[in-house]
PDB file of C-alpha atoms in Angstrom:
ATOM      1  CA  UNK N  30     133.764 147.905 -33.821  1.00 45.00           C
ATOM      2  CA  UNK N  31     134.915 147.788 -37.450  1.00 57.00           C
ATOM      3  CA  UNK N  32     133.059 147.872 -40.022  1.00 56.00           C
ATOM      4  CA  UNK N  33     133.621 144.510 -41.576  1.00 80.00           C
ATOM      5  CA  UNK N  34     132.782 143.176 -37.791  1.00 80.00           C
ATOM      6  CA  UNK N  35     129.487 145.111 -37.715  1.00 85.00           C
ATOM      7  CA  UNK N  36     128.285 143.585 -41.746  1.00 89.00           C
ATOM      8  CA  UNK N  37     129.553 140.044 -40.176  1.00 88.00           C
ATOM      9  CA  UNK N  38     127.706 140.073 -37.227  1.00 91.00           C
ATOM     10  CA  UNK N  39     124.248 141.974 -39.106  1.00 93.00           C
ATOM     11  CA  UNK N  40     124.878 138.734 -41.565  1.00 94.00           C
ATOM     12  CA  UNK N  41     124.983 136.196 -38.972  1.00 94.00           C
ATOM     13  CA  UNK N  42     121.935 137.336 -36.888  1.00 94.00           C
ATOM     14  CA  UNK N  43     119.676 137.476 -40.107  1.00 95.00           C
ATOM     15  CA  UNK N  44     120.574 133.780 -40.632  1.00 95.00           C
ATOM     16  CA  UNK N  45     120.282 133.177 -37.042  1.00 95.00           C
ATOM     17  CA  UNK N  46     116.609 134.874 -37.064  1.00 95.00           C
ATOM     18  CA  UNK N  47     115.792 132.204 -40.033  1.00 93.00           C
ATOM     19  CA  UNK N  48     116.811 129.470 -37.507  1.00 94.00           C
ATOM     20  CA  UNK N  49     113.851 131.102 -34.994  1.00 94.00           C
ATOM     21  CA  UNK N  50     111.604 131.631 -37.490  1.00 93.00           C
ATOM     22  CA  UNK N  51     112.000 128.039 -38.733  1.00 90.00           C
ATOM     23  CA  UNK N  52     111.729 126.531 -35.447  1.00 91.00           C
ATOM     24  CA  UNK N  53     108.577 129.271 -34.938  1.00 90.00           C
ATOM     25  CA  UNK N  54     107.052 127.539 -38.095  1.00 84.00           C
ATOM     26  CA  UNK N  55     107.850 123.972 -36.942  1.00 83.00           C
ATOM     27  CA  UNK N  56     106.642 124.703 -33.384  1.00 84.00           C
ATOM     28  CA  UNK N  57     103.232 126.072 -35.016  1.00 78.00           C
ATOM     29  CA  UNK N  58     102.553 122.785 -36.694  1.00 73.00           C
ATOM     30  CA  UNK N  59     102.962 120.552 -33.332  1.00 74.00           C
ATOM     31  CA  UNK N  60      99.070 120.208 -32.203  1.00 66.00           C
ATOM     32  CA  UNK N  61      99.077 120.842 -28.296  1.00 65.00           C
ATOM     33  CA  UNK N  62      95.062 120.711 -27.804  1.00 66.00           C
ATOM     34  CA  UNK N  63      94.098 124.005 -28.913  1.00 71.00           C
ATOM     35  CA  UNK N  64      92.966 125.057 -32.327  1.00 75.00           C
ATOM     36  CA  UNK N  65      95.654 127.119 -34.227  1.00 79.00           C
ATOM     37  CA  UNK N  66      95.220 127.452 -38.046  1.00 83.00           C
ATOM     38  CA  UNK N  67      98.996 126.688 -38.207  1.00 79.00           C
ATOM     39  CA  UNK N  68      98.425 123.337 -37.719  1.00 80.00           C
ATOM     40  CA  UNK N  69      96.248 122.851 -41.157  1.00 83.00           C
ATOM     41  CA  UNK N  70      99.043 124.534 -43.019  1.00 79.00           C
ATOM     42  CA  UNK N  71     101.571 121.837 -44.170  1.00 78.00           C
ATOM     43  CA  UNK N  72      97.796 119.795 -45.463  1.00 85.00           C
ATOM     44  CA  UNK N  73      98.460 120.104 -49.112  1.00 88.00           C
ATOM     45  CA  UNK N  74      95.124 119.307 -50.991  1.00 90.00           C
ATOM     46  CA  UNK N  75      94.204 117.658 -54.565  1.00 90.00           C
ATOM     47  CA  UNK N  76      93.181 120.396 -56.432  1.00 85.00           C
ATOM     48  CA  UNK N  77      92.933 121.705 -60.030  1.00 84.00           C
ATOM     49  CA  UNK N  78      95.019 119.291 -61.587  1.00 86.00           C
ATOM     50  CA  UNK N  79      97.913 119.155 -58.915  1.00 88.00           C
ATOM     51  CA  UNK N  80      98.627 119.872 -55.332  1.00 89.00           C
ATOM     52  CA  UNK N  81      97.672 123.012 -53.421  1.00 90.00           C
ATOM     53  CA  UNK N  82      98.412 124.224 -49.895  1.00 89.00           C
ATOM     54  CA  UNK N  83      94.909 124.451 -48.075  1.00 87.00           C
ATOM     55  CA  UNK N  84      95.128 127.999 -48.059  1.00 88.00           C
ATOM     56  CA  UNK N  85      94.593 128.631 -51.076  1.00 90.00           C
ATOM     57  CA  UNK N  86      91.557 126.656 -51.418  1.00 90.00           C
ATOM     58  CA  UNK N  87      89.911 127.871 -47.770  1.00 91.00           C
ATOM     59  CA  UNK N  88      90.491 130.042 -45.383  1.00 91.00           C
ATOM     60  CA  UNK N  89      91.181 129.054 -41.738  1.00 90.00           C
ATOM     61  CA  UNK N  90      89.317 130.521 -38.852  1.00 90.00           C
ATOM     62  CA  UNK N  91      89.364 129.560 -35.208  1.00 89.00           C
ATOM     63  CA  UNK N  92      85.712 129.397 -33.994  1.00 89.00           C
ATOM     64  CA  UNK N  93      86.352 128.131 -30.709  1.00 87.00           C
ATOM     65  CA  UNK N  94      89.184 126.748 -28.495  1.00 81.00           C
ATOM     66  CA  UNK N  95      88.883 122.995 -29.816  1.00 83.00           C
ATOM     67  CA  UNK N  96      88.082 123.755 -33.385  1.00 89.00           C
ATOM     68  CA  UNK N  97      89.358 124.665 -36.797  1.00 90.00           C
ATOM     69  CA  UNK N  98      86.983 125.667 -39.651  1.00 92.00           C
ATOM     70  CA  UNK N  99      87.951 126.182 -43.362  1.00 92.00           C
ATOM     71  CA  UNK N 100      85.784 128.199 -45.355  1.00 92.00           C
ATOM     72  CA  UNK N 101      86.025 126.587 -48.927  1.00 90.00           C
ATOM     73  CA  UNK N 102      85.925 128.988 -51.303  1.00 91.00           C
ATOM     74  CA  UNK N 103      85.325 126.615 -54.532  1.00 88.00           C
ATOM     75  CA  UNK N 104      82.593 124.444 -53.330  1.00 89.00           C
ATOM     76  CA  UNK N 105      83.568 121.164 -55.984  1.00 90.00           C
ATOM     77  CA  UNK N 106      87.044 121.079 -53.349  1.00 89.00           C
ATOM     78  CA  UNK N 107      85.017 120.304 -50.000  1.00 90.00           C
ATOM     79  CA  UNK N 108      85.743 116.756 -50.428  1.00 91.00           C
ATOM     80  CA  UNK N 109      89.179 117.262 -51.165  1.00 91.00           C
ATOM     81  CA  UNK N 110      89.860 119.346 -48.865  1.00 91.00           C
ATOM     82  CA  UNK N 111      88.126 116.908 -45.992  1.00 91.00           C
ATOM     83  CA  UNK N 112      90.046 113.945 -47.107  1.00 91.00           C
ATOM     84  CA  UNK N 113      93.587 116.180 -47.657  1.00 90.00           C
ATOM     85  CA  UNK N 114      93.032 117.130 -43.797  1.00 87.00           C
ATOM     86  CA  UNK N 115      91.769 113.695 -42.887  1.00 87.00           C
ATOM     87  CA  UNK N 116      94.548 111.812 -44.611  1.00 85.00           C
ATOM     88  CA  UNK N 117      97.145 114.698 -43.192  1.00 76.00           C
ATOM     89  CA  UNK N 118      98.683 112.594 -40.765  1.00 70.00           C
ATOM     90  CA  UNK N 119      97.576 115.035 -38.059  1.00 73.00           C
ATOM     91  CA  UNK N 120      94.884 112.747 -36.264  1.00 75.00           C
ATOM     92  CA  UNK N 121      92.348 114.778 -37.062  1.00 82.00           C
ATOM     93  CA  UNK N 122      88.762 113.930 -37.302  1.00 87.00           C
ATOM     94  CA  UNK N 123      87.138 116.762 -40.061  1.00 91.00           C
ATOM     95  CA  UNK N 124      83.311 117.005 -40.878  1.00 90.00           C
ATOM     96  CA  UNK N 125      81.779 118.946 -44.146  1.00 89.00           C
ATOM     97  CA  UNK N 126      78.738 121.185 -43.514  1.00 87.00           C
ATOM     98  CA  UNK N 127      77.855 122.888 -46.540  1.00 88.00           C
ATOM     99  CA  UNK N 128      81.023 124.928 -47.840  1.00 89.00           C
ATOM    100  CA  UNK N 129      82.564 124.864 -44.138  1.00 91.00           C
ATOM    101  CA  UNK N 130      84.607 122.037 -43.126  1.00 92.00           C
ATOM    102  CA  UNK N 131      85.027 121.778 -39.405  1.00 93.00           C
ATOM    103  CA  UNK N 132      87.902 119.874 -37.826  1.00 90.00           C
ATOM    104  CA  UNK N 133      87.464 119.288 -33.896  1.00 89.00           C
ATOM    105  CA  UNK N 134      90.264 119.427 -32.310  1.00 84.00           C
ATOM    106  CA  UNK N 135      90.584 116.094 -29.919  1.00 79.00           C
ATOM    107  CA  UNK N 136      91.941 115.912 -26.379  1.00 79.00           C
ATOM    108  CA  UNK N 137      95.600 114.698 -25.988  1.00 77.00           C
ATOM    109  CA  UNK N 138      96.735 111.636 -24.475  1.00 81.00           C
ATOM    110  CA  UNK N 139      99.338 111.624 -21.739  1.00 85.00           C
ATOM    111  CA  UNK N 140     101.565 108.728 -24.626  1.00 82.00           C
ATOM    112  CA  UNK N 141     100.572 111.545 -27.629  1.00 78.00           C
ATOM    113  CA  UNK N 142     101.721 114.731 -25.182  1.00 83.00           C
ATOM    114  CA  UNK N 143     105.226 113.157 -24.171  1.00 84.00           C
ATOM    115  CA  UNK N 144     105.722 112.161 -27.901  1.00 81.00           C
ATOM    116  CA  UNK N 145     104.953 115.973 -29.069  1.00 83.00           C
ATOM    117  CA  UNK N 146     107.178 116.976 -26.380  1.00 87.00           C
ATOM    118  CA  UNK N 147     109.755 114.283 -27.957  1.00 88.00           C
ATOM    119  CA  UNK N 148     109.034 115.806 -31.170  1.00 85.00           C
ATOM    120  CA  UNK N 149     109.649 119.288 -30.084  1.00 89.00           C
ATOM    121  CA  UNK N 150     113.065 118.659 -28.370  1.00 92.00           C
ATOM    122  CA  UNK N 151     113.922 117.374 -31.797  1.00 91.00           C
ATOM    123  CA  UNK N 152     112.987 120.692 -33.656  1.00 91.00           C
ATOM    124  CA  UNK N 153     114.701 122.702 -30.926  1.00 95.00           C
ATOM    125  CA  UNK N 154     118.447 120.164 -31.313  1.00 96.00           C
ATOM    126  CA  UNK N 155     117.945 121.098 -35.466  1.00 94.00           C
ATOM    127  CA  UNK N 156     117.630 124.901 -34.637  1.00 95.00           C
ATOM    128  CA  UNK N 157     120.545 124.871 -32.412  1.00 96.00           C
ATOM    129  CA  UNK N 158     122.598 122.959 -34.995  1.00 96.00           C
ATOM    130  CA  UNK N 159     121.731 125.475 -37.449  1.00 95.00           C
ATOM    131  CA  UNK N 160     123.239 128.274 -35.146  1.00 96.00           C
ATOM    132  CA  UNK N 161     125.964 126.510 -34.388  1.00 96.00           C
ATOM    133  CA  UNK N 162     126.747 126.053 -38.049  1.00 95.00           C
ATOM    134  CA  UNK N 163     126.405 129.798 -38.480  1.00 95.00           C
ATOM    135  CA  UNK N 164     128.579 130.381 -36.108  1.00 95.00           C
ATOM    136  CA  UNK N 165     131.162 127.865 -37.406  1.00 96.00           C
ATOM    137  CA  UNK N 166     130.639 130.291 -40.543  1.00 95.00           C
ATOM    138  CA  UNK N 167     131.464 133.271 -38.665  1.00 93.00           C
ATOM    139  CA  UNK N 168     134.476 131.494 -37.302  1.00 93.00           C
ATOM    140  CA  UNK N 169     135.424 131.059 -40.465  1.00 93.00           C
ATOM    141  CA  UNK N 170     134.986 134.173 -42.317  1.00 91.00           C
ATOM    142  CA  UNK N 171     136.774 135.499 -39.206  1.00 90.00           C
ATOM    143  CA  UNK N 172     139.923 133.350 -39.639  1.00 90.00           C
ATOM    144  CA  UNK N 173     139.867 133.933 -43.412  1.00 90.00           C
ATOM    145  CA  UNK N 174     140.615 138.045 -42.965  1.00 87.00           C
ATOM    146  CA  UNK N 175     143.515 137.612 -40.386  1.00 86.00           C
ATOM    147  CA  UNK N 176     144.974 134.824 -42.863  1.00 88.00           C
ATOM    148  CA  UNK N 177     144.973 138.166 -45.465  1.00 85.00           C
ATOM    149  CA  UNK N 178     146.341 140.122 -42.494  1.00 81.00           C
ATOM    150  CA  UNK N 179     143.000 142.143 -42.896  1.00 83.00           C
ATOM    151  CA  UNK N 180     142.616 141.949 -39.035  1.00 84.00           C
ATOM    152  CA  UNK N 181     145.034 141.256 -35.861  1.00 86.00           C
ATOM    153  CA  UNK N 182     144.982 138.253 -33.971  1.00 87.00           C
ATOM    154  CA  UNK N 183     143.773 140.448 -31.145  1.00 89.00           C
ATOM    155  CA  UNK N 184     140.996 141.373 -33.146  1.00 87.00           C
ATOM    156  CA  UNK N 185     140.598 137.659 -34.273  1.00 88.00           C
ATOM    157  CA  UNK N 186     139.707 137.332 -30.409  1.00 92.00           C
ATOM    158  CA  UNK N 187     137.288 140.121 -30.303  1.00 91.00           C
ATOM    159  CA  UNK N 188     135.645 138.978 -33.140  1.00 90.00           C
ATOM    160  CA  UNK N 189     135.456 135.303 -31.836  1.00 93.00           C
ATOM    161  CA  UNK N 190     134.301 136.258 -28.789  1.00 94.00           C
ATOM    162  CA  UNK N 191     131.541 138.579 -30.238  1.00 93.00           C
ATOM    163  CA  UNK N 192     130.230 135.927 -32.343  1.00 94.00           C
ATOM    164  CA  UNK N 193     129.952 133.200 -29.198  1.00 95.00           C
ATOM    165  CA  UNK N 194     128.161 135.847 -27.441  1.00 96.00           C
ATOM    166  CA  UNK N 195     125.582 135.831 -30.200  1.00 95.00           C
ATOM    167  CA  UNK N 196     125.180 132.224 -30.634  1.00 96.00           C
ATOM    168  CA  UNK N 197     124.842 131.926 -26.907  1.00 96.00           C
ATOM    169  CA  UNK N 198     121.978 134.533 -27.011  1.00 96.00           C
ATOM    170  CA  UNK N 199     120.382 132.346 -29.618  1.00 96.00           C
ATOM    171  CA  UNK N 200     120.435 128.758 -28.188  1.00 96.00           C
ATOM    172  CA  UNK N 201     119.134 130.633 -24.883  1.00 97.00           C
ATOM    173  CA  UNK N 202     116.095 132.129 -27.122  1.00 96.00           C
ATOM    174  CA  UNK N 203     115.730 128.488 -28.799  1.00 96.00           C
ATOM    175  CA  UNK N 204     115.916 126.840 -25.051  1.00 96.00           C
ATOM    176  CA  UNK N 205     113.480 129.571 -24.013  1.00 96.00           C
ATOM    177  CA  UNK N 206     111.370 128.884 -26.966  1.00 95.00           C
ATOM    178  CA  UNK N 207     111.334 125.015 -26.131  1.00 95.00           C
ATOM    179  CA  UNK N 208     110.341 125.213 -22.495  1.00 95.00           C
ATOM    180  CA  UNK N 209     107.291 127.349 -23.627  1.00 92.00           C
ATOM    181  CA  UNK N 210     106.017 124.728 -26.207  1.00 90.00           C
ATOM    182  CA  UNK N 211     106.605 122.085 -23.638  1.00 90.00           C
ATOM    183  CA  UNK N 212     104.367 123.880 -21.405  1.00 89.00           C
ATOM    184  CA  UNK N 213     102.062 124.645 -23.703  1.00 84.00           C
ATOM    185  CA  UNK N 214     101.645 120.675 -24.880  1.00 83.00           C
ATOM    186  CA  UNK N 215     102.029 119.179 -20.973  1.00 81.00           C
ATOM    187  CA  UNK N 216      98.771 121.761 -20.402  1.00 77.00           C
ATOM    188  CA  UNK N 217      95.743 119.833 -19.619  1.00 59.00           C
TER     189      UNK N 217
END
């Protein structure tokens, strides 16, 4: 393996990896019953003269199965931080008690599970796209050094097919990914 091959394929995977670890991070926010503190972190809430992700106003804990807490650290923000998580879009019910805020964590409907399901097929097509357009990349770059006669068309082919064998690896990871969060939201 040349040298130039090894750097190309090192460059794709890292790119590849942010495609997983986006889809991780999207997967994370999709409520399937239980509590998971990822689910409170998109909730952006009105604080000291501007917006403020709820971490850094609280921290999230995980008291039980089917509820969130957030531990407010400034007590003036409870409010805030109740209506930011309220008004999150997430369906979410919270309740201040002193400086804790706790946010049960309601059963799913059979509509609400196939929609999250919906919803997660969606994430998965994106992260695929975004593998397949790093791959396109790869092409690319790969076509650009035998048009410099940098590499034989014989090692155009190795390259090619070295690349394909890494985005295959990936969708399968990203298809592997998606049948566990579909399991996880059809879970009763």
């Amino acid at each position: 393996m040349a040298a130039d091959q090894k750097t190309l394929l090192e460059d794709l995977t890292r790119r590849m990896d942010g495609a997983l670890e986006s889809l991780r991070r999207d997967f994370a926010g999709l409520r399937s019953g239980r509590a998971s503190p990822a689910l409170l972190e998109p909730v952006r809430v009105e604080a000291y003269g501007g917006e403020v992700p709820l971490t850094q106003v609280g921290s999230i804990a995980v008291p039980e199965a089917r509820m969130l807490t957030v531990q407010v650290w400034d007590r003036s923000l409870v409010g805030a931080v109740e209506r930011a998580i309220r008004d999150g879009g997430l369906g979410l019910n919270p309740a201040a008690d002193g400086q804790t805020v706790r946010v049960p964590i309601p059963q799913l409907t059979a509509e609400r599970r196939s929609e999250l399901a919906r919803t997660a097929g969606k994430y998965s097509e994106n992260a695929k796209i975004a593998v397949r357009g790093v791959r396109r990349d790869g092409m690319d770059q790969t076509k650009q050094h035998e048009k410099k006669t940098e590499i034989s068309q014989d090692d155009v082919k190795i390259w090619s097919e070295a690349i394909q064998k890494l985005t295959d690896q990936y969708v399968k990871r990203i298809d592997e990914m998606l049948a566990d969060k579909e399991r996880e939201i059809k879970q009763v």
